Coordinates of C-alpha atoms in Angstrom, one line a residue:
G1 CA -85.6 -19.2 10.6
P2 CA -87.7 -21.9 8.8
R3 CA -87.7 -19.8 5.5
N4 CA -84.0 -18.8 5.5
V5 CA -81.5 -21.7 5.9
W6 CA -78.0 -21.7 4.4
G7 CA -75.4 -24.4 3.8
D8 CA -72.3 -24.8 1.8
I9 CA -71.5 -27.4 -0.9
T10 CA -68.0 -28.9 -0.5
F11 CA -66.4 -31.6 -2.6
A12 CA -63.1 -33.4 -2.7
R13 CA -60.7 -33.2 -5.7
N14 CA -57.2 -34.6 -5.6
G15 CA -57.5 -35.3 -1.8
C16 CA -58.4 -31.8 -0.9
C17 CA -61.7 -30.0 -0.2
R18 CA -63.1 -27.3 -2.5
T19 CA -66.2 -25.2 -2.0
G20 CA -68.6 -25.5 -4.8
G21 CA -71.1 -22.9 -3.7
L22 CA -74.0 -22.4 -1.3
L23 CA -77.5 -23.7 -0.9
H24 CA -80.4 -21.5 0.3
W25 CA -83.7 -22.9 1.6
D26 CA -86.5 -20.3 1.2
G27 CA -89.2 -22.3 3.0
R28 CA -90.3 -24.1 -0.2
K29 CA -87.2 -25.3 -2.0
W30 CA -83.4 -25.3 -2.1
H31 CA -81.6 -22.8 -4.5
R32 CA -78.0 -23.1 -5.5
V33 CA -76.0 -19.8 -5.0
R34 CA -72.7 -19.5 -6.9
L35 CA -69.7 -18.0 -5.1
P36 CA -67.9 -15.0 -6.7
A37 CA -65.3 -15.9 -9.3
G38 CA -62.0 -17.0 -8.0
I39 CA -63.2 -18.0 -4.5
S40 CA -62.1 -21.6 -3.7
S41 CA -62.9 -21.7 0.0
I42 CA -65.1 -20.2 2.6
A43 CA -64.6 -20.1 6.4
A44 CA -66.9 -22.3 8.5
F45 CA -69.1 -19.5 9.8
M46 CA -71.9 -18.0 7.8
V47 CA -74.1 -15.6 9.7
P48 CA -77.2 -13.5 8.9
D49 CA -76.8 -10.0 7.6
G50 CA -80.0 -8.7 9.3
R51 CA -82.0 -8.4 6.0
G52 CA -82.3 -12.0 4.7
G53 CA -78.8 -12.4 3.3
I54 CA -75.6 -13.7 4.8
W55 CA -72.0 -12.6 5.7
L56 CA -69.1 -15.0 5.2
E57 CA -65.4 -15.0 4.8
G58 CA -63.9 -16.5 1.7
G59 CA -60.8 -16.6 -0.4
R60 CA -58.2 -18.5 -2.3
G61 CA -54.8 -19.3 -1.0
E62 CA -53.7 -16.6 1.4
L63 CA -56.1 -14.0 -0.1
T64 CA -59.2 -13.6 2.0
W65 CA -62.2 -11.2 1.9
M66 CA -65.5 -10.6 3.8
F67 CA -68.6 -11.1 1.6
D68 CA -72.2 -10.0 2.1
Y69 CA -74.8 -11.8 -0.1
F70 CA -78.2 -10.2 -0.4
G71 CA -80.8 -10.0 -3.1
G72 CA -78.8 -12.1 -5.6
R73 CA -75.7 -9.9 -5.4
W74 CA -72.3 -10.2 -3.7
S75 CA -70.5 -7.3 -2.0
R76 CA -66.8 -7.9 -1.2
F77 CA -64.9 -6.1 1.6
S78 CA -61.1 -6.3 2.1
L79 CA -59.7 -7.4 5.4
P80 CA -57.5 -4.9 7.2
K81 CA -53.9 -4.7 6.0
L82 CA -51.5 -5.6 8.8
D83 CA -47.8 -4.9 7.9
G84 CA -46.0 -8.2 7.6
Q85 CA -48.7 -10.2 9.3
L86 CA -51.6 -12.3 8.1
L87 CA -55.1 -12.2 9.6
G88 CA -56.4 -15.7 10.4
P89 CA -59.9 -16.9 9.6
A90 CA -62.5 -15.0 11.7
D91 CA -65.3 -16.5 13.8
L92 CA -68.3 -14.4 13.0
A93 CA -71.4 -13.4 15.1
W94 CA -74.3 -11.3 13.9
I95 CA -75.1 -8.2 15.9
P96 CA -78.9 -8.6 16.4
G97 CA -81.1 -5.7 15.2
T98 CA -78.4 -4.5 12.8
R99 CA -76.9 -5.4 9.4
S100 CA -73.4 -5.8 11.0
V101 CA -71.3 -8.6 12.3
W102 CA -68.4 -9.0 14.8
G103 CA -65.4 -11.0 13.7
V104 CA -62.9 -12.5 16.2
S105 CA -59.6 -13.6 14.8
S106 CA -55.9 -13.7 15.4
V107 CA -52.9 -12.0 13.8
L108 CA -50.6 -14.6 12.3
M109 CA -46.9 -13.7 11.8
N110 CA -45.4 -14.8 8.5
S111 CA -43.8 -17.7 10.3
G112 CA -47.3 -19.0 11.1
S113 CA -47.3 -18.5 14.9
A114 CA -50.2 -16.6 16.5
A115 CA -49.3 -13.2 17.8
E116 CA -52.5 -11.6 19.3
A117 CA -56.3 -11.5 19.1
V118 CA -58.2 -9.1 16.8
I119 CA -61.8 -8.0 17.0
L120 CA -63.3 -6.6 13.8
K121 CA -66.7 -5.1 12.8
Y122 CA -68.2 -5.4 9.3
G123 CA -71.3 -3.6 8.0
P124 CA -73.0 -0.3 8.4

């Protein structure tokens, strides 16, 4: 809505993009929101968490987590462990009327080839 807009800050260093944080518009001014320590990238999708905060996927290298930001605090959630396989970045969609999101992703084999689709749910 007009009092709750989010965006990410990205900059280039040595020819590659790094996420520098988030911006939040509260209807009057922009506020910078720092990412949790050690997070160097976020996935393209940020979605509402149903209470004024956001859900996003972030990580560094091949380590990835789901994050919920609300009231100035970050909560981190591990992605499912898949034996010998990597979970690709998820496309997120808020489930209206809840504090939860759906995530649609693919399971990536160690060789990098897609194996199958995965549907995940995060939140209460």
